[in-house]
XYZ file of C-alpha atoms in Angstrom:
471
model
C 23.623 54.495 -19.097
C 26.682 51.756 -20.357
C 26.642 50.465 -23.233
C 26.428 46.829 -21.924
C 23.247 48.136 -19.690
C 21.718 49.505 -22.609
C 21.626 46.357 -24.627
C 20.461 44.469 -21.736
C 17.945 46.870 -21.524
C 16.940 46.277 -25.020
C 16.854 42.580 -24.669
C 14.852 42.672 -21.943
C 11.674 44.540 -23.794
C 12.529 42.312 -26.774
C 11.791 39.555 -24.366
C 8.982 41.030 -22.951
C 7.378 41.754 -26.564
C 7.936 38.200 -27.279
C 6.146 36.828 -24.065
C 3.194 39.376 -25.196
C 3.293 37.996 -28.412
C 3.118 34.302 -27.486
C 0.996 34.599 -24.321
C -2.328 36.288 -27.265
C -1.664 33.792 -29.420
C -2.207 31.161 -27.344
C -5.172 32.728 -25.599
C -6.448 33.051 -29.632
C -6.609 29.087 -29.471
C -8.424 29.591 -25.776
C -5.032 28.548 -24.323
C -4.510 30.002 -20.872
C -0.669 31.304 -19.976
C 1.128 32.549 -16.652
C 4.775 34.299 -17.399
C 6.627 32.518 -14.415
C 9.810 34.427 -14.894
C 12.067 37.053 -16.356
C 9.505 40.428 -16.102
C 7.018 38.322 -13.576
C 9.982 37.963 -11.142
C 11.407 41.816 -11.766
C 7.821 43.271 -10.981
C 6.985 41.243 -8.170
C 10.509 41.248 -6.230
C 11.153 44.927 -7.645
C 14.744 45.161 -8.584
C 16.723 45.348 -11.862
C 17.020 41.827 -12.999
C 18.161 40.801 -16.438
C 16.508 37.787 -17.951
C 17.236 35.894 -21.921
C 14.375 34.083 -21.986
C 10.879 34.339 -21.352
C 9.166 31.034 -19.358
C 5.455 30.740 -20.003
C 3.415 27.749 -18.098
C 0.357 26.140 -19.836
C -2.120 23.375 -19.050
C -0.187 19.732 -19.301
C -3.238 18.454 -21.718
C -2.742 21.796 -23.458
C 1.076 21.464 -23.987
C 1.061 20.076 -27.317
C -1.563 22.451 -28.755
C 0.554 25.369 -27.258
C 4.096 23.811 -29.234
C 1.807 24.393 -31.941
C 0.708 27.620 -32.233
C 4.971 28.605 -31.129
C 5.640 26.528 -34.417
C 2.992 28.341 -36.789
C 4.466 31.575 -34.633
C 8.141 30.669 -36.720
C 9.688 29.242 -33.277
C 11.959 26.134 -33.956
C 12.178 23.114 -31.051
C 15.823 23.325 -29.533
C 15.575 19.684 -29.282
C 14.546 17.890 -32.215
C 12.212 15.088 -31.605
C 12.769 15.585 -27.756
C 11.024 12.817 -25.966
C 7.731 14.312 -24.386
C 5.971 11.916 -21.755
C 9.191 11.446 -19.449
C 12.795 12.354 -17.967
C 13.920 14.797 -16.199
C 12.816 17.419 -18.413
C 9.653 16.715 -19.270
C 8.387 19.418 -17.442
C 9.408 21.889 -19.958
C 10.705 22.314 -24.090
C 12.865 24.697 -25.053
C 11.841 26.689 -28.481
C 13.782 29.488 -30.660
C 13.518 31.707 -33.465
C 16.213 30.488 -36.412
C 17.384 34.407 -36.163
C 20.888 34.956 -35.908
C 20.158 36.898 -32.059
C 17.516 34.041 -31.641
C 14.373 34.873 -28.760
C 14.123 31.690 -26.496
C 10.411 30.601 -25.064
C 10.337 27.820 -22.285
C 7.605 25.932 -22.886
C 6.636 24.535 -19.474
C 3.457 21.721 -18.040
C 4.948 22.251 -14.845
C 8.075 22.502 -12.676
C 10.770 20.705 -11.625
C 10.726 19.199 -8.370
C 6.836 19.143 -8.827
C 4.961 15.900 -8.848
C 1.903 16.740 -9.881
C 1.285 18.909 -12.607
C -1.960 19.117 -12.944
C -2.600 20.472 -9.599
C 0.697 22.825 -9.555
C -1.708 24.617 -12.956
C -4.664 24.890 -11.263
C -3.376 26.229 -8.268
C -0.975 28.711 -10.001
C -2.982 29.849 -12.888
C -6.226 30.482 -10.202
C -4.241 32.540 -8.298
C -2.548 34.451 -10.849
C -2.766 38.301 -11.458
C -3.061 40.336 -14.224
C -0.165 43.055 -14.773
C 0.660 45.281 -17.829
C 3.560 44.694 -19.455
C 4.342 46.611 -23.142
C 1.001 47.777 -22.954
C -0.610 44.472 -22.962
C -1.851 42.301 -19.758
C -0.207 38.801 -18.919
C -0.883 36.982 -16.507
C 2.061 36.455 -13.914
C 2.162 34.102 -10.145
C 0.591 36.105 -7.027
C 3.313 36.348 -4.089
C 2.909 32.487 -2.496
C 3.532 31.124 -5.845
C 6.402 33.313 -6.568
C 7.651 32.290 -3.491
C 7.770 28.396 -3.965
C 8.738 28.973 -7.781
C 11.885 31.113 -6.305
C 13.015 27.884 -4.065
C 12.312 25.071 -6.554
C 14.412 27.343 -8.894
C 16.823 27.122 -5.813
C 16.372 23.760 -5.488
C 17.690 23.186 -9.413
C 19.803 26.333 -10.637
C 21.525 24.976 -13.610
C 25.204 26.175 -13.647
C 23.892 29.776 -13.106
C 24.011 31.871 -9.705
C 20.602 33.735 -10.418
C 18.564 31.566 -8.601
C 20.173 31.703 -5.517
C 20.102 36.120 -5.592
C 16.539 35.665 -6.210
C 16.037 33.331 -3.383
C 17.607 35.962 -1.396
C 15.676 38.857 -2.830
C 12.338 36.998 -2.312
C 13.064 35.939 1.497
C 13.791 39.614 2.231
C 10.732 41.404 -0.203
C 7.927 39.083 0.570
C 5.958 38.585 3.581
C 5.921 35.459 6.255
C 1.999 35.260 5.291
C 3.422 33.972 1.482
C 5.897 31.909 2.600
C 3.302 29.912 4.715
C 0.807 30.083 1.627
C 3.497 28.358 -0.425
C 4.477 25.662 1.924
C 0.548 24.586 1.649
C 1.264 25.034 -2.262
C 4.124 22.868 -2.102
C 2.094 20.270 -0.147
C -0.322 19.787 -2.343
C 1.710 19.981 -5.597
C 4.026 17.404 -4.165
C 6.852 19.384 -4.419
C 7.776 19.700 -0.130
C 10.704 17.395 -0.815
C 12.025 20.553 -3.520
C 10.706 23.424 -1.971
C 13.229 22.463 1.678
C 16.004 21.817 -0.010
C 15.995 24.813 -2.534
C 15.225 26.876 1.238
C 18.064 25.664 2.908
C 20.711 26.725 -0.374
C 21.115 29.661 1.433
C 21.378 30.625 5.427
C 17.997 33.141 5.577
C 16.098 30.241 3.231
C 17.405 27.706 6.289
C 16.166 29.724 8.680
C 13.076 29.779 7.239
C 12.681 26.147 6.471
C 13.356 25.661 10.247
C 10.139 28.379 11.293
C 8.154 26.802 8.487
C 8.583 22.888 9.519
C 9.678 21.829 6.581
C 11.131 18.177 6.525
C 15.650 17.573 5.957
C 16.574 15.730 3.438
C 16.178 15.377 -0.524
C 15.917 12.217 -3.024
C 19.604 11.959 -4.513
C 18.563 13.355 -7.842
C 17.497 16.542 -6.168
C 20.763 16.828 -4.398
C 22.422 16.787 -7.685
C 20.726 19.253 -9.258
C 20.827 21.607 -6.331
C 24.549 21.218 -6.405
C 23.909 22.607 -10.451
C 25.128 19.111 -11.625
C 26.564 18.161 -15.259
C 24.330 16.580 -17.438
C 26.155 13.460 -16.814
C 25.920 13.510 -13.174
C 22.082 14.367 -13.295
C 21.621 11.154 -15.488
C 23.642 9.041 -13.395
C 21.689 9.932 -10.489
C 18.073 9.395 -12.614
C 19.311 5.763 -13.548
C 19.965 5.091 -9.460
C 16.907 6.085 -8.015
C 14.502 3.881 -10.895
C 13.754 1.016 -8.615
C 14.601 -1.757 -11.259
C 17.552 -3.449 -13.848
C 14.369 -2.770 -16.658
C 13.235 0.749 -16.126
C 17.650 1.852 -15.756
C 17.573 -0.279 -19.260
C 14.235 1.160 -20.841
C 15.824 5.181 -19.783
C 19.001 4.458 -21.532
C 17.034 3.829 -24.627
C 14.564 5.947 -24.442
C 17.853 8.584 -23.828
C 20.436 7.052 -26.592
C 18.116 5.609 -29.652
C 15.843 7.894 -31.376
C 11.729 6.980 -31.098
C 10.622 4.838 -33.702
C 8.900 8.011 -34.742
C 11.697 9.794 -35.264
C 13.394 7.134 -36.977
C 10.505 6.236 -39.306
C 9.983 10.021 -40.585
C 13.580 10.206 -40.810
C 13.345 6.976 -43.489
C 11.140 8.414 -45.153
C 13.187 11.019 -45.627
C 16.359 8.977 -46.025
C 18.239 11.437 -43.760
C 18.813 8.663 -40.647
C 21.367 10.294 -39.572
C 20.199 14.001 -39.171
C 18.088 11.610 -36.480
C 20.477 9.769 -35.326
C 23.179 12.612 -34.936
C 22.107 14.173 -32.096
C 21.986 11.169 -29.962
C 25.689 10.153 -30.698
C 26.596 13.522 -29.952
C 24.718 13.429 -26.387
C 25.825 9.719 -25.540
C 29.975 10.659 -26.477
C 29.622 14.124 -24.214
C 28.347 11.753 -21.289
C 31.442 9.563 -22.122
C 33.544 12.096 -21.857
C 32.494 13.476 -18.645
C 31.225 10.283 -16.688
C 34.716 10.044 -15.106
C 33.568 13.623 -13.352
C 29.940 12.894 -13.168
C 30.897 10.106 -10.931
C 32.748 12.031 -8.101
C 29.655 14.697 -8.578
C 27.567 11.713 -8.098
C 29.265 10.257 -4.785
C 29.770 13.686 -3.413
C 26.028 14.382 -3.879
C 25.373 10.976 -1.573
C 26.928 12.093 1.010
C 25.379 15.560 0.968
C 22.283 13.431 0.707
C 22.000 11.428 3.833
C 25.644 13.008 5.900
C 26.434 12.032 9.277
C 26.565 15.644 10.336
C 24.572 19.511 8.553
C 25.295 22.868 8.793
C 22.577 25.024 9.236
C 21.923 25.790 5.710
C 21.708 22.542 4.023
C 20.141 20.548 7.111
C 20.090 16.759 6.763
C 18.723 13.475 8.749
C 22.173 11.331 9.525
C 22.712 8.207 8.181
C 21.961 6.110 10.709
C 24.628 3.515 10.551
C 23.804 2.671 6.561
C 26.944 1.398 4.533
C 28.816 3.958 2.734
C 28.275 3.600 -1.051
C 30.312 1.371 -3.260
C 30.761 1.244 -6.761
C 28.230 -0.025 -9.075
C 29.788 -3.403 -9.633
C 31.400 -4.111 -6.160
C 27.909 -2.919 -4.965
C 26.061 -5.475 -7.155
C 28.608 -8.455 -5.851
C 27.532 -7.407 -2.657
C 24.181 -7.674 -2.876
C 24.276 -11.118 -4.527
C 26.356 -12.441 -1.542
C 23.945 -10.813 1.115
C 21.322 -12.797 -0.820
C 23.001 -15.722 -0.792
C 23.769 -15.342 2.406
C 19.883 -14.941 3.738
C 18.517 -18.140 1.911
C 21.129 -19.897 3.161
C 20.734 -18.705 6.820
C 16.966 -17.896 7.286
C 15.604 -19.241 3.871
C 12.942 -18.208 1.193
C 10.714 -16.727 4.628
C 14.073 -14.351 5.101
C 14.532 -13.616 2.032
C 10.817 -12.278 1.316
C 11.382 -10.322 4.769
C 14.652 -9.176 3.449
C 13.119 -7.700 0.137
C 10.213 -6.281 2.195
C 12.765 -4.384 3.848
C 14.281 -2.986 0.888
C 10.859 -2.809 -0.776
C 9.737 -0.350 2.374
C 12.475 2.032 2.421
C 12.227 3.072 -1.420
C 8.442 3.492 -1.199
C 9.492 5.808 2.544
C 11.902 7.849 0.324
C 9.210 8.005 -2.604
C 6.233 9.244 -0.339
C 8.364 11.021 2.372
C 9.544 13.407 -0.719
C 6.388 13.714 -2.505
C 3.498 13.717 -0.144
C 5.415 14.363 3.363
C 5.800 12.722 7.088
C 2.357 11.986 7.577
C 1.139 10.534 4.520
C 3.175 7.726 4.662
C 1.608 4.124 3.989
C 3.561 1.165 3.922
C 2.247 -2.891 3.408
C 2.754 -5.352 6.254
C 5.879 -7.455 6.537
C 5.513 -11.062 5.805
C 4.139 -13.239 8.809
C 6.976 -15.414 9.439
C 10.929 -14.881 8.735
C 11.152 -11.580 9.548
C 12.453 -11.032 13.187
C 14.007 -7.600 13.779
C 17.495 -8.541 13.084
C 16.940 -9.563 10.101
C 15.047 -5.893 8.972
C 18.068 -4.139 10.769
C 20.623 -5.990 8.775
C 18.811 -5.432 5.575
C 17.995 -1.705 6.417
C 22.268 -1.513 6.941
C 22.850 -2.972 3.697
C 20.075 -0.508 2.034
C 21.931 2.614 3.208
C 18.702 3.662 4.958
C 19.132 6.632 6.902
C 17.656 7.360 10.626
C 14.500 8.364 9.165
C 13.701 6.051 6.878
C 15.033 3.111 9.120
C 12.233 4.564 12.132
C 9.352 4.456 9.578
C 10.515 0.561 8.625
C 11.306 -0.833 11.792
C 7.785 1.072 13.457
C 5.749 -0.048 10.462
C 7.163 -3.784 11.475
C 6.625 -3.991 15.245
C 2.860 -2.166 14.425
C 1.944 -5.748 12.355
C 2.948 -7.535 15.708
C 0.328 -5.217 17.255
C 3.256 -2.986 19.438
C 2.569 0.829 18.628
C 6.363 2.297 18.752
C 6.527 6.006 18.376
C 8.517 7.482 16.043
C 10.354 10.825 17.496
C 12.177 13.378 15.785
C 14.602 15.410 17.344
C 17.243 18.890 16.673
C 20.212 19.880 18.941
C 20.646 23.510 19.928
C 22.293 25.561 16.975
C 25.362 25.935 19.611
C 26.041 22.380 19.424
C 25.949 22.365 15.586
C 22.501 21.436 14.430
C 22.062 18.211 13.592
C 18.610 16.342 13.357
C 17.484 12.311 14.468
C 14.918 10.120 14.298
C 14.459 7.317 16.103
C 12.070 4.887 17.606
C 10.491 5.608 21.671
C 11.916 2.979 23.706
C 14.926 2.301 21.513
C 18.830 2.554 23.178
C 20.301 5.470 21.030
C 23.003 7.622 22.862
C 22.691 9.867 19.799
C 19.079 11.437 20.998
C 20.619 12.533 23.992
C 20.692 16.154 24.711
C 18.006 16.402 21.459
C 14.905 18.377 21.985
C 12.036 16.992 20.572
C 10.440 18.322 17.875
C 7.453 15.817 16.238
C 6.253 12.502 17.894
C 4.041 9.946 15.453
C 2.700 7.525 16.419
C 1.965 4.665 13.503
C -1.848 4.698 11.806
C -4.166 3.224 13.231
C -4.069 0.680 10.208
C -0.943 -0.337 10.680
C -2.249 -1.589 14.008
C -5.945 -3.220 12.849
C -3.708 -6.633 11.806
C -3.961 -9.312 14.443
C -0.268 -10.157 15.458
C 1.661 -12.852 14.192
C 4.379 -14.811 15.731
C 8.166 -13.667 15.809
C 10.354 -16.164 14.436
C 12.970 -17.485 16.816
């Protein structure tokens, strides 16, 4: 055995020692554990995997117990005063021992790419099994849930390739029956939207996706981590997809000034800037690289909704949307179209207008949380809104085929006209590219497509008596 293999070796048991460690200490304080990685993974896809940390999932209302018992263990917060209810970690906290090799413990309340937390531990931690590890038994995930926790790892890999050979490794160990278990999982979780796109990072995961049904497409902040985005780039695409001026304004606080918490203990103290250190640091390193996180951020938009796939990262086209601008010359043009629509068509327009725009962030919410068929959506306004007017607002929105179908059906259903919505794949020879669009509609790009879901709208959308078109 090398030298180098031998202190991986080593670091491994240490690891595993620690997770043993942890895992009865917390079940001293009737605090249930699953290991989700490191040794889980090794034993259940059975090859030689080196790990440097060991990621334990508790109960979200037991989180904050559980950071206590790894503090009275002698394990220090990587983070200090690391904001707990939201971003896009709050799924997990990173603790260490102060030791000069220091043994790293991933706190986690759930995943990301999961919505719900709450169900993601119940369903996990019921089916979990009990192995032995260093003599002691931990629980660890069952095959479906190692399955979906391999693809939403694939779905947000960090700068690290590891994901991506255990995606592999899991697509070619476990069985079809698991991967069907875990798209259920996924489902209910709310995590379909993650689960697809971590899939299709690699050809067999695509492949699978495809047998599986799982829907194309991912949120833009999902992209960018799947694309193992800077820090930067990540927060850049968190601020776009918040749906207002406030909540971008209250995350860049919440992100660049320290809780009044934080800043009252550190008063007391009268060390402010032990506090306030950290925070400078972070906001000058996302100075630095905003330049870069920028171009990460553009070429994750058009990964996001592209005119054209391959078939491993499989995507619904654009559908004629705008191609994005910059923030500013974006903003300018969104006054003007405003402008433009109360001038035109008035303040009936103009609510039509932000119905529009209102409809195709709540598709893109529900579409990646809860899926195709669980999508809801409020009736347009009953005058102003004639379909040209939705069709030049859906343009400006950048909505793509799918989300545009959903709008435009959810519109003619309030005027009592129940348009299907089809979906639709070429053959793999002609490149594999995907469509939605509305029955009855003139689209030369279905043609040749093979038709793979029709939906009609709920029957709700159609209970509403119809109201006049505006000429």
């Amino acid at each position: 055995m090398s030298d180098h293999r031998h202190a991986v070796l080593v670091a491994c048991l240490a690891l595993d020692a620690a997770a043993v460690r942890v895992a009865t200490a917390l079940r001293a304080r009737n605090i249930d554990s699953v290991l989700l990685k490191g040794a889980a993974l090794r034993l259940r896809l059975g090859y030689e995997r080196p790990y440097h940390d060991v990621d334990l999932l508790v109960a979200p209302e037991q989180f904050v117990a559980a950071q206590g018992v790894l503090a009275e263990l002698g394990y220090q917060p990587v983070t200090v005063d690391a904001p707990d209810d939201t971003g896009v970690d709050w799924h997990e906290r990173q603790w260490r021992t102060p030791d000069a090799v220091p043994v790293k413990i991933d706190l986690h309340r759930g995943f990301a790419g999961v919505a719900d937390a709450e169900r993601f531990w119940v369903t996990v931690s019921s089916r979990a099994e009990r192995v032995d590890l260093v003599g002691q038994p931990v629980a660890v995930p069952d095959a479906a849930c190692t399955a979906l926790l391999a693809a939403l790892h694939a779905a947000n890999p960090g700068r690290s390739a590891k994901p991506l050979v255990d995606l592999v490794r899991a697509l070619d160990v476990l069985p079809a029956t698991a991967w069907r278990t875990a798209t259920e999982i996924a489902r209910d979780c709310g995590a379909t939207s993650a689960f697809a796109l971590g899939l299709r990072q690699v050809d067999a995961g695509a492949t699978r996706a495809g047998q599986l049904g799982l829907p194309h497409g991912a949120p833009l902040p999902q992209v960018v981590a799947a694309r193992g985005g800077s820090p930067a780039a990540r927060g850049l695409a968190r601020l776009d997809a918040l749906p207002t001026v406030r909540s971008r304004v209250r995350d860049l606080c919440r992100r660049t000034v320290p809780s009044p918490t934080a800043a009252w203990r550190a008063l007391a103290r009268r060390d402010l800037r032990t506090v306030t250190a950290p925070y400078l640091a972070r906001a000058g390193r996302h100075a630095r690289h905003l330049p870069e996180a920028v171009r990460e951020l553009r070429a994750a938009r058009r990964l996001a909704t592209p005119s054209d796939g391959g078939p491993a990262r499989v995507f619904l086209s654009a559908g004629g949307g705008r191609a994005p601008a910059g923030r500013s010359g974006r903003l300018r043009g969104d006054v003007g179209a405003v402008l433009r629509v109360l001038r035109r068509r008035g303040v009936p327009g103009l609510r039509s207008a932000l119905w529009t725009a209102r409809s195709v962030r709540r598709v893109r919410r529900q579409v990646a949380s809860t899926g195709l068929a669980a999508v809801r959506l409020a009736p347009p306004p009953a005058t102003g809104a004639d379909r040209a007017l939705v069709c030049a607002a859906l343009r400006r929105t950048g909505a793509n085929c799918l989300e545009r179908s959903l709008v435009l059906q959810r519109w003619h259903a309030a005027r009592g006209e129940a348009r299907t919505l089809v979906i639709g794949v070429t053959a793999p020879s002609a490149g594999f590219h995907a469509h939605a669009w509305l029955h009855g509609d003139p689209d030369d790009r279905h043609d040749g497509m093979v038709e793979l879901l029709r939906r009609p709208p709920p029957p709700e959308w159609l209970s509403t008596v119809p109201t006049p078109v505006r000429p």
